[in-house]
GROMACS .gro file of N, CA and C in nm:
model
  468
    1MET      N    1  11.897   9.138  12.389
    1MET     CA    2  11.994   9.084  12.367
    1MET      C    3  11.941   8.952  12.380
    2ASN      N    4  12.012   8.867  12.288
    2ASN     CA    5  11.938   8.715  12.280
    2ASN      C    6  12.045   8.632  12.352
    3GLU      N    7  12.052   8.602  12.486
    3GLU     CA    8  12.229   8.547  12.530
    3GLU      C    9  12.251   8.463  12.451
    4ARG      N   10  12.166   8.352  12.472
    4ARG     CA   11  12.171   8.235  12.401
    4ARG      C   12  12.260   8.212  12.244
    5GLU      N   13  12.250   8.348  12.137
    5GLU     CA   14  12.308   8.322  12.052
    5GLU      C   15  12.440   8.456  11.994
    6GLY      N   16  12.393   8.488  12.169
    6GLY     CA   17  12.495   8.623  12.127
    6GLY      C   18  12.440   8.777  12.014
    7LYS      N   19  12.287   8.781  12.026
    7LYS     CA   20  12.287   8.840  11.876
    7LYS      C   21  12.217   8.959  11.984
    8THR      N   22  12.210   9.057  11.916
    8THR     CA   23  12.131   9.199  11.987
    8THR      C   24  12.044   9.207  11.908
    9ASN      N   25  11.971   9.175  11.800
    9ASN     CA   26  11.837   9.145  11.727
    9ASN      C   27  11.777   9.020  11.805
   10PRO      N   28  11.687   9.057  11.841
   10PRO     CA   29  11.553   8.958  11.905
   10PRO      C   30  11.473   8.871  11.801
   11MET      N   31  11.506   8.963  11.687
   11MET     CA   32  11.431   8.866  11.607
   11MET      C   33  11.527   8.825  11.489
   12SER      N   34  11.651   8.846  11.453
   12SER     CA   35  11.722   8.736  11.365
   12SER      C   36  11.785   8.631  11.430
   13ARG      N   37  11.764   8.519  11.365
   13ARG     CA   38  11.803   8.405  11.404
   13ARG      C   39  11.962   8.363  11.439
   14ILE      N   40  12.010   8.412  11.251
   14ILE     CA   41  12.144   8.398  11.278
   14ILE      C   42  12.196   8.482  11.158
   15ASN      N   43  12.301   8.515  11.177
   15ASN     CA   44  12.397   8.584  11.077
   15ASN      C   45  12.450   8.479  11.002
   16LEU      N   46  12.425   8.496  10.829
   16LEU     CA   47  12.471   8.395  10.767
   16LEU      C   48  12.621   8.422  10.728
   17ALA      N   49  12.657   8.573  10.697
   17ALA     CA   50  12.738   8.631  10.663
   17ALA      C   51  12.896   8.640  10.762
   18GLU      N   52  12.789   8.633  10.876
   18GLU     CA   53  12.933   8.600  10.973
   18GLU      C   54  12.960   8.453  11.011
   19VAL      N   55  12.867   8.359  11.023
   19VAL     CA   56  12.823   8.208  11.034
   19VAL      C   57  12.891   8.096  10.914
   20ALA      N   58  12.886   8.152  10.832
   20ALA     CA   59  12.923   8.040  10.679
   20ALA      C   60  12.965   8.156  10.579
   21PRO      N   61  13.078   8.260  10.576
   21PRO     CA   62  13.146   8.355  10.501
   21PRO      C   63  13.106   8.291  10.371
   22GLU      N   64  13.203   8.200  10.364
   22GLU     CA   65  13.183   8.148  10.222
   22GLU      C   66  13.104   8.098  10.154
   23LEU      N   67  12.993   8.057  10.220
   23LEU     CA   68  12.831   7.993  10.131
   23LEU      C   69  12.813   8.157  10.109
   24TYR      N   70  12.770   8.234  10.223
   24TYR     CA   71  12.737   8.368  10.177
   24TYR      C   72  12.788   8.485  10.056
   25ARG      N   73  12.938   8.419  10.014
   25ARG     CA   74  12.997   8.505   9.951
   25ARG      C   75  12.965   8.445   9.793
   26ALA      N   76  12.940   8.293   9.830
   26ALA     CA   77  12.911   8.240   9.703
   26ALA      C   78  12.750   8.285   9.631
   27PHE      N   79  12.673   8.340   9.722
   27PHE     CA   80  12.562   8.413   9.717
   27PHE      C   81  12.555   8.529   9.667
   28ILE      N   82  12.618   8.597   9.711
   28ILE     CA   83  12.656   8.728   9.668
   28ILE      C   84  12.721   8.698   9.504
   29HIS      N   85  12.779   8.644   9.515
   29HIS     CA   86  12.899   8.624   9.385
   29HIS      C   87  12.808   8.659   9.263
   30THR      N   88  12.693   8.561   9.255
   30THR     CA   89  12.557   8.506   9.208
   30THR      C   90  12.498   8.617   9.133
   31GLU      N   91  12.462   8.691   9.300
   31GLU     CA   92  12.391   8.823   9.281
   31GLU      C   93  12.426   8.931   9.190
   32THR      N   94  12.580   8.939   9.191
   32THR     CA   95  12.701   9.040   9.112
   32THR      C   96  12.660   9.019   8.990
   33ALA      N   97  12.672   8.863   8.903
   33ALA     CA   98  12.646   8.826   8.799
   33ALA      C   99  12.548   8.873   8.741
   34ILE      N  100  12.481   8.827   8.849
   34ILE     CA  101  12.321   8.877   8.750
   34ILE      C  102  12.271   9.013   8.744
   35ARG      N  103  12.303   9.086   8.800
   35ARG     CA  104  12.346   9.215   8.801
   35ARG      C  105  12.400   9.291   8.717
   36LYS      N  106  12.531   9.183   8.640
   36LYS     CA  107  12.600   9.220   8.561
   36LYS      C  108  12.528   9.217   8.388
   37GLY      N  109  12.441   9.141   8.410
   37GLY     CA  110  12.325   9.090   8.312
   37GLY      C  111  12.287   9.207   8.172
   38PRO      N  112  12.226   9.172   8.128
   38PRO     CA  113  12.132   9.264   8.019
   38PRO      C  114  12.002   9.265   8.070
   39LEU      N  115  11.941   9.199   8.193
   39LEU     CA  116  11.794   9.281   8.202
   39LEU      C  117  11.819   9.393   8.285
   40ASP      N  118  11.677   9.472   8.224
   40ASP     CA  119  11.644   9.635   8.258
   40ASP      C  120  11.646   9.599   8.410
   41PRO      N  121  11.793   9.667   8.494
   41PRO     CA  122  11.717   9.694   8.664
   41PRO      C  123  11.633   9.677   8.747
   42LYS      N  124  11.566   9.825   8.625
   42LYS     CA  125  11.371   9.775   8.710
   42LYS      C  126  11.321   9.629   8.709
   43VAL      N  127  11.372   9.607   8.578
   43VAL     CA  128  11.277   9.468   8.587
   43VAL      C  129  11.324   9.375   8.706
   44ARG      N  130  11.446   9.410   8.680
   44ARG     CA  131  11.521   9.285   8.819
   44ARG      C  132  11.426   9.346   8.947
   45GLU      N  133  11.444   9.453   8.988
   45GLU     CA  134  11.392   9.520   9.112
   45GLU      C  135  11.232   9.475   9.136
   46LEU      N  136  11.159   9.481   9.012
   46LEU     CA  137  11.030   9.404   9.022
   46LEU      C  138  10.949   9.314   9.089
   47VAL      N  139  11.064   9.212   8.962
   47VAL     CA  140  11.063   9.060   9.009
   47VAL      C  141  11.050   9.031   9.112
   48LYS      N  142  11.190   9.059   9.170
   48LYS     CA  143  11.258   9.089   9.349
   48LYS      C  144  11.126   9.124   9.428
   49ILE      N  145  11.096   9.229   9.431
   49ILE     CA  146  10.985   9.296   9.528
   49ILE      C  147  10.858   9.181   9.495
   50ARG      N  148  10.794   9.143   9.394
   50ARG     CA  149  10.702   9.056   9.355
   50ARG      C  150  10.732   8.902   9.429
   51ALA      N  151  10.830   8.857   9.437
   51ALA     CA  152  10.821   8.757   9.494
   51ALA      C  153  10.878   8.735   9.599
   52SER      N  154  10.918   8.869   9.644
   52SER     CA  155  10.911   8.854   9.827
   52SER      C  156  10.799   8.937   9.908
   53GLN      N  157  10.715   8.988   9.800
   53GLN     CA  158  10.584   8.983   9.835
   53GLN      C  159  10.510   8.812   9.883
   54MET      N  160  10.524   8.759   9.765
   54MET     CA  161  10.426   8.632   9.757
   54MET      C  162  10.524   8.558   9.891
   55ASN      N  163  10.666   8.550   9.891
   55ASN     CA  164  10.721   8.502  10.006
   55ASN      C  165  10.770   8.544  10.141
   56GLY      N  166  10.651   8.656  10.138
   56GLY     CA  167  10.643   8.716  10.278
   56GLY      C  168  10.818   8.784  10.362
   57CYS      N  169  10.862   8.819  10.291
   57CYS     CA  170  10.984   8.828  10.289
   57CYS      C  171  10.984   8.951  10.313
   58LEU      N  172  10.990   9.015  10.452
   58LEU     CA  173  11.009   9.162  10.451
   58LEU      C  174  11.123   9.185  10.442
   59PHE      N  175  11.246   9.160  10.440
   59PHE     CA  176  11.352   9.220  10.508
   59PHE      C  177  11.415   9.239  10.317
   60CYS      N  178  11.362   9.143  10.237
   60CYS     CA  179  11.368   9.143  10.091
   60CYS      C  180  11.292   9.269  10.011
   61ILE      N  181  11.143   9.283  10.041
   61ILE     CA  182  11.087   9.341  10.010
   61ILE      C  183  11.095   9.486  10.030
   62ASP      N  184  11.149   9.573  10.160
   62ASP     CA  185  11.229   9.659  10.202
   62ASP      C  186  11.339   9.684  10.159
   63MET      N  187  11.451   9.604  10.103
   63MET     CA  188  11.515   9.628  10.045
   63MET      C  189  11.535   9.647   9.909
   64HIS      N  190  11.468   9.577   9.853
   64HIS     CA  191  11.479   9.567   9.681
   64HIS      C  192  11.317   9.648   9.645
   65ILE      N  193  11.238   9.708   9.737
   65ILE     CA  194  11.159   9.843   9.708
   65ILE      C  195  11.231   9.982   9.731
   66HIS      N  196  11.362   9.997   9.830
   66HIS     CA  197  11.424  10.116   9.869
   66HIS      C  198  11.543  10.082   9.702
   67GLU      N  199  11.607   9.961   9.647
   67GLU     CA  200  11.611   9.993   9.549
   67GLU      C  201  11.627  10.032   9.422
   68ALA      N  202  11.469   9.990   9.426
   68ALA     CA  203  11.396  10.024   9.306
   68ALA      C  204  11.406  10.162   9.313
   69LEU      N  205  11.354  10.213   9.412
   69LEU     CA  206  11.310  10.378   9.426
   69LEU      C  207  11.425  10.436   9.385
   70GLU      N  208  11.599  10.408   9.408
   70GLU     CA  209  11.714  10.500   9.387
   70GLU      C  210  11.750  10.469   9.257
   71LEU      N  211  11.710  10.359   9.154
   71LEU     CA  212  11.639  10.305   9.031
   71LEU      C  213  11.556  10.412   8.948
   72GLY      N  214  11.500  10.489   9.051
   72GLY     CA  215  11.404  10.596   8.939
   72GLY      C  216  11.270  10.527   8.940
   73GLU      N  217  11.267  10.412   8.974
   73GLU     CA  218  11.137  10.361   9.028
   73GLU      C  219  11.021  10.490   9.085
   74THR      N  220  10.885  10.436   9.044
   74THR     CA  221  10.820  10.528   9.057
   74THR      C  222  10.688  10.493   9.183
   75HIS      N  223  10.667  10.556   9.279
   75HIS     CA  224  10.617  10.553   9.382
   75HIS      C  225  10.465  10.465   9.376
   76ASN      N  226  10.398  10.521   9.273
   76ASN     CA  227  10.304  10.426   9.208
   76ASN      C  228  10.302  10.279   9.151
   77ARG      N  229  10.394  10.279   9.132
   77ARG     CA  230  10.409  10.192   9.073
   77ARG      C  231  10.456  10.054   9.121
   78VAL      N  232  10.524  10.067   9.283
   78VAL     CA  233  10.578  10.015   9.340
   78VAL      C  234  10.435   9.975   9.436
   79PHE      N  235  10.335  10.110   9.478
   79PHE     CA  236  10.221  10.076   9.592
   79PHE      C  237  10.127   9.968   9.455
   80GLN      N  238  10.161   9.965   9.351
   80GLN     CA  239  10.078   9.909   9.221
   80GLN      C  240  10.096   9.773   9.230
   81LEU      N  241  10.222   9.748   9.260
   81LEU     CA  242  10.269   9.610   9.242
   81LEU      C  243  10.256   9.509   9.269
   82SER      N  244  10.153   9.475   9.400
   82SER     CA  245  10.111   9.331   9.454
   82SER      C  246   9.961   9.309   9.352
   83ALA      N  247   9.895   9.416   9.309
   83ALA     CA  248   9.784   9.380   9.198
   83ALA      C  249   9.828   9.445   9.027
   84TRP      N  250   9.948   9.389   9.012
   84TRP     CA  251   9.992   9.460   8.841
   84TRP      C  252   9.907   9.437   8.795
   85ARG      N  253   9.800   9.283   8.769
   85ARG     CA  254   9.744   9.269   8.681
   85ARG      C  255   9.612   9.340   8.630
   86GLU      N  256   9.602   9.437   8.726
   86GLU     CA  257   9.476   9.557   8.771
   86GLU      C  258   9.571   9.637   8.657
   87SER      N  259   9.645   9.665   8.733
   87SER     CA  260   9.728   9.832   8.704
   87SER      C  261   9.726   9.882   8.547
   88ARG      N  262   9.711   9.975   8.504
   88ARG     CA  263   9.789  10.036   8.392
   88ARG      C  264   9.937  10.055   8.383
   89LEU      N  265  10.009  10.054   8.467
   89LEU     CA  266  10.144  10.121   8.500
   89LEU      C  267  10.212  10.043   8.408
   90TYR      N  268  10.225   9.906   8.368
   90TYR     CA  269  10.311   9.823   8.368
   90TYR      C  270  10.318   9.765   8.205
   91SER      N  271  10.422   9.813   8.175
   91SER     CA  272  10.475   9.747   8.014
   91SER      C  273  10.411   9.594   7.978
   92GLU      N  274  10.408   9.561   7.856
   92GLU     CA  275  10.416   9.435   7.836
   92GLU      C  276  10.546   9.338   7.868
   93ALA      N  277  10.672   9.384   7.846
   93ALA     CA  278  10.718   9.293   7.879
   93ALA      C  279  10.805   9.274   8.023
   94GLU      N  280  10.750   9.383   8.145
   94GLU     CA  281  10.715   9.395   8.271
   94GLU      C  282  10.562   9.303   8.283
   95ARG      N  283  10.468   9.316   8.262
   95ARG     CA  284  10.365   9.196   8.265
   95ARG      C  285  10.428   9.077   8.253
   96ALA      N  286  10.528   9.031   8.124
   96ALA     CA  287  10.560   8.913   8.083
   96ALA      C  288  10.658   8.840   8.233
   97ALA      N  289  10.744   8.941   8.264
   97ALA     CA  290  10.857   8.940   8.358
   97ALA      C  291  10.776   8.895   8.514
   98LEU      N  292  10.663   8.929   8.554
   98LEU     CA  293  10.578   8.937   8.687
   98LEU      C  294  10.545   8.787   8.674
   99ALA      N  295  10.452   8.782   8.535
   99ALA     CA  296  10.396   8.662   8.588
   99ALA      C  297  10.483   8.529   8.556
  100TYR      N  298  10.577   8.545   8.502
  100TYR     CA  299  10.695   8.404   8.519
  100TYR      C  300  10.741   8.432   8.676
  101ALA      N  301  10.779   8.544   8.683
  101ALA     CA  302  10.808   8.588   8.859
  101ALA      C  303  10.744   8.436   8.939
  102GLU      N  304  10.584   8.505   8.929
  102GLU     CA  305  10.467   8.498   9.019
  102GLU      C  306  10.497   8.319   8.991
  103ALA      N  307  10.526   8.270   8.892
  103ALA     CA  308  10.444   8.130   8.862
  103ALA      C  309  10.577   8.074   8.858
  104ALA      N  310  10.694   8.106   8.924
  104ALA     CA  311  10.817   8.055   8.927
  104ALA      C  312  10.831   8.011   9.089
  105THR      N  313  10.774   8.128   9.122
  105THR     CA  314  10.800   8.144   9.244
  105THR      C  315  10.702   8.021   9.362
  106GLU      N  316  10.550   8.059   9.253
  106GLU     CA  317  10.455   7.968   9.289
  106GLU      C  318  10.517   7.794   9.336
  107LEU      N  319  10.553   7.785   9.248
  107LEU     CA  320  10.580   7.607   9.156
  107LEU      C  321  10.611   7.661   9.042
  108PRO      N  322  10.770   7.596   9.076
  108PRO     CA  323  10.848   7.627   9.005
  108PRO      C  324  10.820   7.541   8.835
  109SER      N  325  10.730   7.423   8.834
  109SER     CA  326  10.715   7.345   8.724
  109SER      C  327  10.547   7.436   8.673
  110GLY      N  328  10.544   7.478   8.795
  110GLY     CA  329  10.395   7.584   8.710
  110GLY      C  330  10.412   7.647   8.593
  111VAL      N  331  10.527   7.720   8.550
  111VAL     CA  332  10.548   7.780   8.448
  111VAL      C  333  10.470   7.738   8.292
  112SER      N  334  10.344   7.810   8.309
  112SER     CA  335  10.325   7.741   8.156
  112SER      C  336  10.362   7.783   8.044
  113ASP      N  337  10.308   7.735   7.923
  113ASP     CA  338  10.365   7.730   7.817
  113ASP      C  339  10.323   7.918   7.790
  114GLU      N  340  10.224   7.926   7.806
  114GLU     CA  341  10.188   8.081   7.787
  114GLU      C  342  10.275   8.208   7.845
  115VAL      N  343  10.314   8.140   7.993
  115VAL     CA  344  10.379   8.245   8.057
  115VAL      C  345  10.541   8.197   8.008
  116TRP      N  346  10.579   8.124   7.944
  116TRP     CA  347  10.710   8.126   7.920
  116TRP      C  348  10.722   8.237   7.703
  117ASN      N  349  10.606   8.173   7.655
  117ASN     CA  350  10.626   8.209   7.548
  117ASN      C  351  10.604   8.401   7.591
  118ALA      N  352  10.484   8.405   7.642
  118ALA     CA  353  10.495   8.592   7.687
  118ALA      C  354  10.651   8.620   7.719
  119VAL      N  355  10.727   8.532   7.783
  119VAL     CA  356  10.869   8.635   7.826
  119VAL      C  357  10.955   8.595   7.700
  120THR      N  358  10.943   8.479   7.630
  120THR     CA  359  11.030   8.477   7.530
  120THR      C  360  10.986   8.605   7.390
  121ALA      N  361  10.896   8.620   7.414
  121ALA     CA  362  10.862   8.697   7.286
  121ALA      C  363  10.907   8.863   7.355
  122ALA      N  364  10.880   8.887   7.491
  122ALA     CA  365  10.918   9.001   7.521
  122ALA      C  366  11.099   9.034   7.551
  123PHE      N  367  11.166   8.947   7.560
  123PHE     CA  368  11.284   8.966   7.594
  123PHE      C  369  11.390   8.846   7.522
  124LYS      N  370  11.536   8.911   7.508
  124LYS     CA  371  11.586   8.830   7.435
  124LYS      C  372  11.640   8.716   7.538
  125PRO      N  373  11.701   8.632   7.397
  125PRO     CA  374  11.712   8.488   7.524
  125PRO      C  375  11.819   8.524   7.668
  126GLU      N  376  11.913   8.637   7.606
  126GLU     CA  377  12.029   8.628   7.717
  126GLU      C  378  11.966   8.738   7.850
  127GLU      N  379  11.836   8.841   7.869
  127GLU     CA  380  11.771   8.889   7.906
  127GLU      C  381  11.697   8.736   8.016
  128VAL      N  382  11.641   8.668   7.929
  128VAL     CA  383  11.488   8.584   7.972
  128VAL      C  384  11.627   8.468   8.077
  129ALA      N  385  11.774   8.440   7.971
  129ALA     CA  386  11.861   8.394   8.087
  129ALA      C  387  11.832   8.460   8.224
  130GLN      N  388  11.875   8.551   8.216
  130GLN     CA  389  11.905   8.629   8.327
  130GLN      C  390  11.780   8.699   8.431
  131LEU      N  391  11.600   8.675   8.392
  131LEU     CA  392  11.577   8.666   8.424
  131LEU      C  393  11.527   8.529   8.554
  132VAL      N  394  11.550   8.406   8.432
  132VAL     CA  395  11.518   8.285   8.566
  132VAL      C  396  11.596   8.305   8.661
  133GLY      N  397  11.767   8.360   8.610
  133GLY     CA  398  11.836   8.268   8.732
  133GLY      C  399  11.768   8.445   8.836
  134GLN      N  400  11.769   8.554   8.795
  134GLN     CA  401  11.706   8.630   8.883
  134GLN      C  402  11.591   8.598   9.013
  135VAL      N  403  11.511   8.509   8.939
  135VAL     CA  404  11.356   8.501   8.986
  135VAL      C  405  11.437   8.339   9.093
  136ALA      N  406  11.513   8.288   9.057
  136ALA     CA  407  11.561   8.180   9.134
  136ALA      C  408  11.646   8.236   9.251
  137MET      N  409  11.765   8.363   9.215
  137MET     CA  410  11.789   8.412   9.313
  137MET      C  411  11.740   8.462   9.432
  138ILE      N  412  11.614   8.536   9.413
  138ILE     CA  413  11.561   8.630   9.493
  138ILE      C  414  11.492   8.482   9.586
  139ASN      N  415  11.393   8.403   9.498
  139ASN     CA  416  11.376   8.271   9.578
  139ASN      C  417  11.445   8.259   9.750
  140ALA      N  418  11.600   8.232   9.661
  140ALA     CA  419  11.691   8.145   9.724
  140ALA      C  420  11.667   8.260   9.899
  141TRP      N  421  11.673   8.422   9.857
  141TRP     CA  422  11.722   8.539   9.921
  141TRP      C  423  11.647   8.491  10.046
  142ASN      N  424  11.509   8.498  10.008
  142ASN     CA  425  11.388   8.480  10.059
  142ASN      C  426  11.381   8.351  10.111
  143ARG      N  427  11.415   8.251  10.122
  143ARG     CA  428  11.378   8.161  10.172
  143ARG      C  429  11.540   8.130  10.270
  144ILE      N  430  11.652   8.235  10.258
  144ILE     CA  431  11.773   8.227  10.404
  144ILE      C  432  11.707   8.373  10.497
  145ALA      N  433  11.665   8.499  10.414
  145ALA     CA  434  11.591   8.597  10.532
  145ALA      C  435  11.498   8.572  10.584
  146ALA      N  436  11.388   8.505  10.511
  146ALA     CA  437  11.254   8.454  10.602
  146ALA      C  438  11.257   8.426  10.698
  147PRO      N  439  11.303   8.247  10.714
  147PRO     CA  440  11.316   8.232  10.836
  147PRO      C  441  11.391   8.238  10.946
  148THR      N  442  11.493   8.274  10.897
  148THR     CA  443  11.596   8.341  11.022
  148THR      C  444  11.567   8.506  11.036
  149HIS      N  445  11.436   8.525  10.997
  149HIS     CA  446  11.393   8.680  11.069
  149HIS      C  447  11.469   8.760  11.028
  150SER      N  448  11.519   8.786  10.958
  150SER     CA  449  11.618   8.897  10.917
  150SER      C  450  11.572   9.051  10.903
  151GLU      N  451  11.587   9.128  10.976
  151GLU     CA  452  11.470   9.287  11.004
  151GLU      C  453  11.547   9.337  10.920
  152PRO      N  454  11.471   9.449  10.839
  152PRO     CA  455  11.550   9.530  10.752
  152PRO      C  456  11.588   9.676  10.853
  153PRO      N  457  11.711   9.759  10.784
  153PRO     CA  458  11.755   9.873  10.872
  153PRO      C  459  11.628   9.960  10.883
  154ASN      N  460  11.621   9.995  11.015
  154ASN     CA  461  11.617  10.103  11.081
  154ASN      C  462  11.598  10.234  11.008
  155ARG      N  463  11.463  10.275  10.879
  155ARG     CA  464  11.553  10.405  10.764
  155ARG      C  465  11.504  10.529  10.859
  156ASP      N  466  11.448  10.514  10.978
  156ASP     CA  467  11.353  10.619  11.030
  156ASP      C  468  11.486  10.753  11.094
   0.00000   0.00000   0.00000
């Protein structure tokens, strides 16, 4: 137990939900709105996993892999996600979404016209808006969970 912070998880630095519940609820409200949107749930989880891999966010990688599998995503597609460009398992729309997620995660102004045009060709405007929001949201979650050393639950 970390006596200074009164927590039993020695890796976690702070529990945002407990310390700043109103702020945490605002993040949850935004995430809920995105989930209600028209973007395919599997695409949503794939971009969350990929951005979380890039950001080194163990908590989010774990959470979204499990959520993707619960949605019926295959193990092989999850296993190959970090090298999706080399894989034949992803559709053109998924490739466009993953390319956007990577570009926006690396540098928001780094989304090239080529990447943007592929996204707008593959998705309806409402889906594009949801994709933009989802990538922004997972990057926000990653920037909460990784620096606070949030740990995934023990699933063993």
